[in-house]
Amino acid sequence: MENGQTSRQNIAVYPGTFDPVTNGHVDIIRRALQLFDRIIIVIAVNAQKNPLFTVDERIEMISNCFADLNGRVSVETTDGLIVDFAVSKGASAIVRGLRAVSDFDYEFQLALMNRKLERRVETVFLMTGFRWIFISSSIIKDAAKHGGNVNGVVPDHVKAALEAKFS
Ligand code: COA
């Protein structure tokens, strides 16, 4: 590859808003590590969203989830196209999680557009773990905002960050 990579590592990017990272995301990343040598989590811009957490807060929350993985997971940001970011990092794939049929239309569109933009990068879908199919960052934020217990759907440090935001 002509992107400055010195080894032939199999790299994937996992893009999203991660506002905040949930146990569902963590599950996808841990399973993607069985397919790829390295995962680069990319905090990207979805113009439809107005995040609660700053980019730095989101980077810190995600990084705390993977401190045990000896650098196989890293977190970066981009305000450009995911496929351009992927090519610049020597990544061969974009990983996305599918929770339910309702995710499919959007993900299908996104994957086909990304393929049109850049044929060298494939999209790989992983089924979200059964325990996480009902959660999303928005639902968790809404529950936390109204004092609901978000134990078990986000890592403990994310739960603490949500409580601090809404206290
Ligand atoms: N478990 C739990 N929840 C999950 C999940 C999982 N495994 N996978 C996704 N979700 C939830 C997220 O929490 C998020 O919830 P929310 O909508 O309540 O915030 C939702 O599913 C989907 O969000 P996410 O995966 O973060 O995607 P997104 O739609 O916010 O972002 C981008 C999509 C950032 C990847 C896309 O906009 C993008 O690629 N932007 C960069 C520009 C670009 O390249 N555009 C494409 C050109 S066509």
Short mmCIF file of C-alpha atoms in Angstrom, two decimals, residues 16-23 25 49 52-53 58 99 134-144 150 153-154 158 162 166:
data_model
loop_
_atom_site.label_atom_id
_atom_site.label_comp_id
_atom_site.label_asym_id
_atom_site.label_seq_id
_atom_site.Cartn_x
_atom_site.Cartn_y
_atom_site.Cartn_z
CA GLY A 16 -19.35 6.88 14.47
CA THR A 17 -20.41 9.75 16.66
CA PHE A 18 -19.85 7.87 19.94
CA ASP A 19 -21.86 10.35 22.00
CA PRO A 20 -21.19 8.47 24.20
CA VAL A 21 -19.59 5.09 23.53
CA THR A 22 -21.86 2.25 24.70
CA ASN A 23 -21.35 -1.38 25.62
CA HIS A 25 -19.92 -0.31 20.51
CA LYS A 49 -26.34 15.42 15.35
CA LEU A 52 -23.58 16.25 24.27
CA PHE A 53 -19.91 15.40 24.86
CA ARG A 58 -15.48 11.22 23.69
CA ARG A 99 -28.74 -3.72 15.51
CA PHE A 134 -32.20 -2.13 21.90
CA ILE A 135 -29.73 0.56 22.92
CA SER A 136 -28.44 3.67 21.22
CA SER A 137 -26.45 6.60 22.50
CA SER A 138 -29.55 8.83 22.32
CA ILE A 139 -31.74 6.46 24.30
CA ILE A 140 -29.07 6.12 26.96
CA LYS A 141 -28.62 9.91 27.18
CA ASP A 142 -32.36 10.35 27.50
CA ALA A 143 -32.58 7.78 30.28
CA ALA A 144 -29.62 9.33 32.13
CA VAL A 150 -27.89 3.14 32.83
CA VAL A 153 -25.45 -0.51 29.01
CA VAL A 154 -22.40 1.75 29.17
CA VAL A 158 -19.23 6.55 30.87
CA LEU A 162 -23.31 10.99 32.08
CA PHE A 166 -26.79 15.82 34.06
#
